[in-house]
Every structure is written in structure tokens, then in C-alpha cells.
CSV table of C-alpha atoms in Angstrom, one decimal:
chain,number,residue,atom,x,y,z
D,1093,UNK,CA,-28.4,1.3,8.7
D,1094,UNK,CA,-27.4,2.8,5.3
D,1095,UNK,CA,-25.3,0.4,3.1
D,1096,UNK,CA,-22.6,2.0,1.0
D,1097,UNK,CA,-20.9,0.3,-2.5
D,1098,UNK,CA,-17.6,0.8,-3.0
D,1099,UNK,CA,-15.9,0.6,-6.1
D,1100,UNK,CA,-11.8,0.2,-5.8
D,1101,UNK,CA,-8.6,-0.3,-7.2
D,1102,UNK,CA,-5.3,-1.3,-5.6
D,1103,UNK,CA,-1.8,-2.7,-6.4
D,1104,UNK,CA,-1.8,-5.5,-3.9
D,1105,UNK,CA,2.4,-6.0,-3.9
D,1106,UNK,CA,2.8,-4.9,-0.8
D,1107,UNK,CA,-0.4,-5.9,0.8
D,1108,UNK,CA,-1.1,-9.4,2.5
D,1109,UNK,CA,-4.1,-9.8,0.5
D,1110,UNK,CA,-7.8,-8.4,0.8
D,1111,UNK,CA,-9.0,-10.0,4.0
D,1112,UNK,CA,-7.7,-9.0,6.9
D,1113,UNK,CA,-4.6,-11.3,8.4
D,1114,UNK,CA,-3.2,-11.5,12.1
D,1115,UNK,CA,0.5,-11.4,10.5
D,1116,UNK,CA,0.6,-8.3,7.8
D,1117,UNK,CA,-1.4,-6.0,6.7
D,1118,UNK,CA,-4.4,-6.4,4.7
D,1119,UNK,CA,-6.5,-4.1,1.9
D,1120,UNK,CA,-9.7,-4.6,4.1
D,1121,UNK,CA,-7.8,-3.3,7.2
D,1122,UNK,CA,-6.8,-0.4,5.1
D,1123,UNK,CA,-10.1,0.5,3.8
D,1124,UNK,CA,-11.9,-0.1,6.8
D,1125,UNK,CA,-9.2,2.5,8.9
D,1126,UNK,CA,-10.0,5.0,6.4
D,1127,UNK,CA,-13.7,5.0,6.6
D,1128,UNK,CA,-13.5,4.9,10.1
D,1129,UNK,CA,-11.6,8.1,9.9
D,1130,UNK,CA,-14.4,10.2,8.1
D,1131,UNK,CA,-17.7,8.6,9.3
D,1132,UNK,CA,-16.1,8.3,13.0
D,1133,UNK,CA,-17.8,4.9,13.3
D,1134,UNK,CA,-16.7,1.2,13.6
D,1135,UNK,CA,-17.1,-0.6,10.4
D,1136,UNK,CA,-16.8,-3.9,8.7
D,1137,UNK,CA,-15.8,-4.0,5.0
D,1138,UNK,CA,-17.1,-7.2,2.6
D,1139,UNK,CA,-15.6,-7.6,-0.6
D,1140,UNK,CA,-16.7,-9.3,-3.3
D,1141,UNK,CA,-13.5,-11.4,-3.2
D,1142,UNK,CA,-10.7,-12.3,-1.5
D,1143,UNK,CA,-7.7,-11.6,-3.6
D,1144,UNK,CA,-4.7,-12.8,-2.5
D,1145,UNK,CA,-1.5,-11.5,-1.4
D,1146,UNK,CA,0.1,-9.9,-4.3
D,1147,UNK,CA,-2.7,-9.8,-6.3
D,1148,UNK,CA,-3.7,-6.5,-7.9
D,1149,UNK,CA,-7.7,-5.3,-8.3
D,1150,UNK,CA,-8.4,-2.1,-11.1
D,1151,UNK,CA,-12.3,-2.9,-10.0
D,1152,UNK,CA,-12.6,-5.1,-6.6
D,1153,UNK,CA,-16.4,-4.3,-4.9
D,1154,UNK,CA,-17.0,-4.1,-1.4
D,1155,UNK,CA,-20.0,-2.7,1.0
D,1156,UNK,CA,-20.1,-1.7,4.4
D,1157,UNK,CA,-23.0,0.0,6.4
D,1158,UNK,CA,-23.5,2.9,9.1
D,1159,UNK,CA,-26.3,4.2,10.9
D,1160,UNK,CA,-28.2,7.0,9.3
D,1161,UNK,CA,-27.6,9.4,12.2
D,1162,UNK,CA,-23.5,9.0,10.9
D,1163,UNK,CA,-24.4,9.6,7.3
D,1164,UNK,CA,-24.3,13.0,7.0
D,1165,UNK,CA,-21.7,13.8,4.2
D,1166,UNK,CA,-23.1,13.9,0.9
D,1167,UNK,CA,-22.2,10.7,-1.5
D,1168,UNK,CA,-20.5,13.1,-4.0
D,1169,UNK,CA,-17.9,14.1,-1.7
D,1170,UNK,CA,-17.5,10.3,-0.2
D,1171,UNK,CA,-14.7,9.5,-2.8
D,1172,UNK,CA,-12.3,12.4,-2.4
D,1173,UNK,CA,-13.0,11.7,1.4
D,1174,UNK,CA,-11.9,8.4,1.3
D,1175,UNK,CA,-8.9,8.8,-1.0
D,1176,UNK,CA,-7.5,11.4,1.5
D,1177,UNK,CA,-7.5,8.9,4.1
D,1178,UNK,CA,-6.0,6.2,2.1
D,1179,UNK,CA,-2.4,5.5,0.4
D,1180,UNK,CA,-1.8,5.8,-2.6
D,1181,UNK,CA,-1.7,2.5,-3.4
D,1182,UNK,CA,-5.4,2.4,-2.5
D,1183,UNK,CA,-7.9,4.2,-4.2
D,1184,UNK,CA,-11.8,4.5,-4.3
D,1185,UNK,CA,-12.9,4.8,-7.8
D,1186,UNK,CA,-16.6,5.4,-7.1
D,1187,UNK,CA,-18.6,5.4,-4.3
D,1188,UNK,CA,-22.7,4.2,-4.1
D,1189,UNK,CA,-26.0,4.3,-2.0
D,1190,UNK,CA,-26.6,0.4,-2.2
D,1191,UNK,CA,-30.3,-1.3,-2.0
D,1192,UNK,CA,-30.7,-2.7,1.4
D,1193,UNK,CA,-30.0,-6.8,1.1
D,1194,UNK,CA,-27.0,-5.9,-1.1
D,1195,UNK,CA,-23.8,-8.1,-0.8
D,1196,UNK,CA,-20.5,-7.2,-2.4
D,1197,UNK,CA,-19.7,-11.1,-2.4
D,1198,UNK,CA,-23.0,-12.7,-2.1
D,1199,UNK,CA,-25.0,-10.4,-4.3
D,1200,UNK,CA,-21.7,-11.0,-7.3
D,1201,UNK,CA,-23.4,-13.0,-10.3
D,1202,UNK,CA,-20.3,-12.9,-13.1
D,1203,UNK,CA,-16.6,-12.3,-12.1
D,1204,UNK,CA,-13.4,-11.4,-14.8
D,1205,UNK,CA,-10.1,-11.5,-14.1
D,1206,UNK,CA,-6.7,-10.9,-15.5
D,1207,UNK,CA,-3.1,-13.0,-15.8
D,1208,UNK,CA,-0.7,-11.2,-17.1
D,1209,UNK,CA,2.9,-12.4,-18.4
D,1210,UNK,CA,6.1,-10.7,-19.7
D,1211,UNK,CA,7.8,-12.7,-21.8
D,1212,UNK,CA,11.2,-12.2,-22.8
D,1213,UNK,CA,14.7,-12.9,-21.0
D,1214,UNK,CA,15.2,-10.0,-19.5
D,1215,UNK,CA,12.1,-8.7,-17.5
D,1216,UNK,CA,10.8,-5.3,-17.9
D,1217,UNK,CA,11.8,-3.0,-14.7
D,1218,UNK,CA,8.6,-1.6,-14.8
D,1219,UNK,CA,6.4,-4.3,-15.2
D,1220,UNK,CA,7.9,-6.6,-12.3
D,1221,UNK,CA,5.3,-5.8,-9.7
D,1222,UNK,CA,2.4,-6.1,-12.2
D,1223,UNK,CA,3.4,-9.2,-14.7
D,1224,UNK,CA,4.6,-12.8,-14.1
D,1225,UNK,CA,8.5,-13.5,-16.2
D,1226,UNK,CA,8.6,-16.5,-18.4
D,1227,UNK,CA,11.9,-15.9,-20.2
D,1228,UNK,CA,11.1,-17.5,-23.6
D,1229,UNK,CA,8.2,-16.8,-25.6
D,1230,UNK,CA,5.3,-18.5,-25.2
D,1231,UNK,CA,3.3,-20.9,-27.8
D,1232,UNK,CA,-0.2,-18.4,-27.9
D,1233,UNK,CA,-2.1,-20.8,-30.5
D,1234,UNK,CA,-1.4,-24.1,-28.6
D,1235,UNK,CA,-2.4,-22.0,-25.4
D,1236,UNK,CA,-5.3,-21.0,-27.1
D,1237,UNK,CA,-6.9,-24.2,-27.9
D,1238,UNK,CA,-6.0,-25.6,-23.8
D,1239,UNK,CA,-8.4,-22.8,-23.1
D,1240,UNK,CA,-11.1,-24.2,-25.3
D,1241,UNK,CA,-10.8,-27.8,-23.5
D,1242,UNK,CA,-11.4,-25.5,-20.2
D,1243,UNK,CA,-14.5,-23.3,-21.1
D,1244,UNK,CA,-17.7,-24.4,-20.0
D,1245,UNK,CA,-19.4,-25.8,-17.0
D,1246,UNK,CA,-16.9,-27.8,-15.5
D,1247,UNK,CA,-15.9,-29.7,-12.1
D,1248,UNK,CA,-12.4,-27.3,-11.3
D,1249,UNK,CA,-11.4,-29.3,-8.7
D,1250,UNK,CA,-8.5,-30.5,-10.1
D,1251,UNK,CA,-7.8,-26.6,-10.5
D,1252,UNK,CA,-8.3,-25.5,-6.7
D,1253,UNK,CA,-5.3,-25.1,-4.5
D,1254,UNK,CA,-6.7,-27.0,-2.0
D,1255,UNK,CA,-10.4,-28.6,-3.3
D,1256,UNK,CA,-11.2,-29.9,0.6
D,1257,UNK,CA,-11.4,-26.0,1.8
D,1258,UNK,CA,-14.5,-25.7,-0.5
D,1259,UNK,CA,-17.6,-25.5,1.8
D,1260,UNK,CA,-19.8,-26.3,-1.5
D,1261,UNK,CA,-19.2,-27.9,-5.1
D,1262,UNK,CA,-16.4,-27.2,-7.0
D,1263,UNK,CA,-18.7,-27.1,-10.0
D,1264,UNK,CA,-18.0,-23.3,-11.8
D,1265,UNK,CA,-19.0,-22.1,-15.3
D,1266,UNK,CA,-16.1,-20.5,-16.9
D,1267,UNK,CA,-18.0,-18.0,-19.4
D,1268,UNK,CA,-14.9,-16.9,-21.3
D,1269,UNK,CA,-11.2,-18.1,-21.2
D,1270,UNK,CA,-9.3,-16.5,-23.4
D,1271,UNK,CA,-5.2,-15.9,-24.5
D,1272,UNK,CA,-3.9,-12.6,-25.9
D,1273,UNK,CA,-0.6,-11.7,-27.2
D,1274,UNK,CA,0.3,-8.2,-26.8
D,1275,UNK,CA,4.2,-7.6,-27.8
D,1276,UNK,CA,5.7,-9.2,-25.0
D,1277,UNK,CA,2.7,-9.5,-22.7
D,1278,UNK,CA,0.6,-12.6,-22.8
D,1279,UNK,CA,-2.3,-12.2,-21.1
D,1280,UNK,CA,-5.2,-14.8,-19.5
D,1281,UNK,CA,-8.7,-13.2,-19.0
D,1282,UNK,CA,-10.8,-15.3,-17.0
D,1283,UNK,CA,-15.1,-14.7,-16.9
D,1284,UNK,CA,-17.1,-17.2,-14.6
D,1285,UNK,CA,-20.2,-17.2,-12.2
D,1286,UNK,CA,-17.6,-17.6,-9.7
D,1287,UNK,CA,-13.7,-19.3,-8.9
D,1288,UNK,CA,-12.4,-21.6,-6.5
D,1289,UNK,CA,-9.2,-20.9,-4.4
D,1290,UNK,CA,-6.3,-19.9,-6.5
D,1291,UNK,CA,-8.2,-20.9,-9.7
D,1292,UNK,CA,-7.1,-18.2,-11.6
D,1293,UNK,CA,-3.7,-19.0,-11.1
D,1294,UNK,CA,-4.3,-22.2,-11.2
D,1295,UNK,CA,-5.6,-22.0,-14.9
D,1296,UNK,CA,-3.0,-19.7,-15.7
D,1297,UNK,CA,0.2,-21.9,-14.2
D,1298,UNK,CA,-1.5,-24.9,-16.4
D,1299,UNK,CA,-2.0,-22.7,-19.5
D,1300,UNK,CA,1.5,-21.5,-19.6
D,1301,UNK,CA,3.0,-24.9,-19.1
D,1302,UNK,CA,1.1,-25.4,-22.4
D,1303,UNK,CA,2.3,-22.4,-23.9
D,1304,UNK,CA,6.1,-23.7,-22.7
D,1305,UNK,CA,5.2,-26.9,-24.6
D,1306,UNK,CA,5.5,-28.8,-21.0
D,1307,UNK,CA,1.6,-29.7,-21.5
D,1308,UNK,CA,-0.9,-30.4,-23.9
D,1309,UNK,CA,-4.4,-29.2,-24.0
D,1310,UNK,CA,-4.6,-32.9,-24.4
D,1311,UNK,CA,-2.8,-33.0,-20.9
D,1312,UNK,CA,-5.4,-30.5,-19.7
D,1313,UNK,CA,-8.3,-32.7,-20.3
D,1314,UNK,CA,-7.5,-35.4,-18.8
D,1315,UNK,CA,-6.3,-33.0,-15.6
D,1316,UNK,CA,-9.9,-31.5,-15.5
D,1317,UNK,CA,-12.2,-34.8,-16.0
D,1318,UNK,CA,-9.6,-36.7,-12.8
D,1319,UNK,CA,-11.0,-33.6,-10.7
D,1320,UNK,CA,-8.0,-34.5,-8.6
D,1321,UNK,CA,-5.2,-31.5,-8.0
D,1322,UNK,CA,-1.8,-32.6,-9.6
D,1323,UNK,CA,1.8,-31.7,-9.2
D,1324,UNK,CA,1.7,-30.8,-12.6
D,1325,UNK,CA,-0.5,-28.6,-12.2
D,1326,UNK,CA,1.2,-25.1,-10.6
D,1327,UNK,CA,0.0,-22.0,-9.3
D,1328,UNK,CA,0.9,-18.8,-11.0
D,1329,UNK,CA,2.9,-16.5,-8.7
D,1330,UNK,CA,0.7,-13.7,-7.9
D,1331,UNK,CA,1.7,-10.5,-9.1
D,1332,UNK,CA,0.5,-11.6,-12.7
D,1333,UNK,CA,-3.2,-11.5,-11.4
D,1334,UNK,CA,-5.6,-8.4,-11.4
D,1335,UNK,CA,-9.8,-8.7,-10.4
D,1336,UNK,CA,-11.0,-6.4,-13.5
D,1337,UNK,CA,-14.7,-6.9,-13.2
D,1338,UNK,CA,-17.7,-7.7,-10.7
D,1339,UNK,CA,-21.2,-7.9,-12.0
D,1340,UNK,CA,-24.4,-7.5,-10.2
């Protein structure tokens, strides 16, 4: 068997996530159609995450394999290939020979990803399927330093959706959290060796309480050392969120 990588990006708005669902239809279900269509071969897809539905990716990693008697087309003309067969929502940015043993998910050592939110009463036309709407402006600086209370190695359970769905410890190292005002776009960028379910937007729906003066960092503290989920605590509706980076 000869394992391909798969580098993609996609607008997930009308998707019902990554993995494949039995209600709605799915990125991985997508993908997988398409490469069936060129190879002419039955194939699984593994990402290196499972975004949600709604969520966006500009660089979400995936792998699949097929026998060497199937892999006659030349990598270079993989990617065009692929896009053909895809919609346009959907693209292949790059396409790889991978080392056998490689894992899209398991193989991932560093992850980054994206919350973005317009902020201003009335919400850009053009951003709505890309950005979360807070319709008053946000408090960057006090945002800013909630971040700092969150960076580190850290128990996140108290920022998983649902902390008993985690097989193993809810223990993460979040590299980088950082805030970023960009005229009326505020955006989160998240960097750890790995996130929880909905932690992202778990983060994010914390940090822009802050921002809305609803929460102190203070307030986040105390959230993180309970490790225990809180009402106060919300998750960020998705269409804010975009998976910019996997590292190997």
C-alpha cells in the first residue's frame, strides 16, 4: 500500500463537519468520493482533526492509502485530479508521497487555529459565513491579559464541551494564545500539542465575554484551576473558527 498526504482547505458552512455523519454530509465523505473517482478504488480518509460543523480549514491534513498496482498517475498531476472531482468549496492545496507509519491525526505534534470576530452593529455581508458578530466593540487589552492566565500547560477541562467524552487526560499545552485587533476583526489564534472538544471555541466564547467586560481574566483563573465546565463558560458559534496549521 502507498500512503498519500493531503494538504486541504475548505469553507465548512455548508458542511456537517469533517467526519463523516449518518444525517448530512461531511468533508471526509466528499474527499473520499473524489478520490475514489480518479484512483477507482475504495478508500478511507483520516484527518488530522475533526472540525466541526461550520468550521472552516485553509490547511486541514489528511492521508489515505491504495495499493501500488492503483497508483499509476504521477503525484504532480494528483492535485488538479482531485480538484476536478471536488466542489468548489473543497480544494486540495498540495498533494504528497507520505513515509509509511504516517498519520494525519496520530502523527500531528503542534496544532494553530483561528477565531475570528466582526465587531460592529451591523455585520459585514461578506464576512457572515467566515466571522462570529459581537455588535459592540470589544475590550482587546483586557482580552489580552485572560489569554496570559490561559497559556501554558494546563488541565482544559473546564474548557471541553463535554470533559467525560475524553478517552485520555485533558491535560493540553497551549503554546501561544494570542488576541489581535484588525479594524473591525478581532481575532484568537490558538497553538497547542493538541485541543479538547470544542476548545477552541471554548477559549474563544470565554475570551470574548472578557472582551464584553462580562468576565475577568480573574474570572478565567479561577474557571481553569475548578477544571469543572461552567455555564459561564459558552461556546463560540462556529463559523468564527478556521484550522490554519498542522505540524509534523
Amino acid at each position: 500500500m502507498l500512503t498519500y498526504k493531503l494538504t486541504l482547505a475548505y469553507d465548512g458552512t455548508d458542511y456537517a463537519g469533517w467526519q463523516l455523519q449518518p444525517n448530512g454530509t461531511a468533508v471526509q465523505e466528499i474527499v473520499e468520493r473524489a478520490i475514489e473517482r480518479v484512483f477507482r478504488e475504495k478508500v478511507r480518509v483520516h484527518g488530522s482533526g475533526r472540525t466541526d460543523a461550520g468550521v472552516h480549514a485553509l490547511a486541514q491534513v489528511a492521508h489515505f492509502q491504495v495499493p501500488k498496482a492503483k497508483a499509476k498517475i504521477p503525484v504532480a498531476n494528483l492535485r488538479r485530479a482531485f480538484n476536478g472531482a471536488l466542489p468548489p468549496d473543497v480544494r486540495v492545496l498540495k498533494v504528497e508521497r507520505a513515509a509509511d507509519g504516517f498519520h494525519a491525526r496520530f502523527s500531528a505534534h503542534e496544532k494553530t487555529y483561528r477565531y475570528q470576530i466582526f465587531c460592529g452593529e451591523v455585520m459585514d455581508p461578506f464576512l457572515r459565513r467566515w466571522s462570529a458578530h459581537w455588535p459592540r466593540s470589544l475590550d482587546v487589552a483586557a482580552m489580552r491579559r485572560a489569554a496570559r492566565v490561559l497559556a501554558g500547560r494546563h488541565d482544559f477541562a473546564a474548557f471541553s464541551a463535554n470533559p467525560q467524552r475524553e478517552q485520555e487526560s485533558t491535560v493540553r499545552t497551549l503554546k501561544r494564545l494570542s488576541v489581535a485587533r484588525h479594524g473591525k476583526l478581532v481575532t484568537i489564534t490558538a497553538t497547542a500539542d493538541g485541543f479538547l472538544y470544542k476548545m477552541v471555541r471554548s477559549l474563544a466564547g470565554a475570551l470574548l465575554k472578557v472582551g464584553a467586560g462580562k468576565l475577568t481574566a480573574a474570572d478565567i483563573g479561577r474557571f481553569l484551576a475548578s477544571k469543572q465546565r461552567t455555564a459561564l463558560v459558552e461556546t463560540a458559534p462556529p463559523q468564527g473558527l478556521f484550522l490554519v496549521k498542522v505540524k509534523y
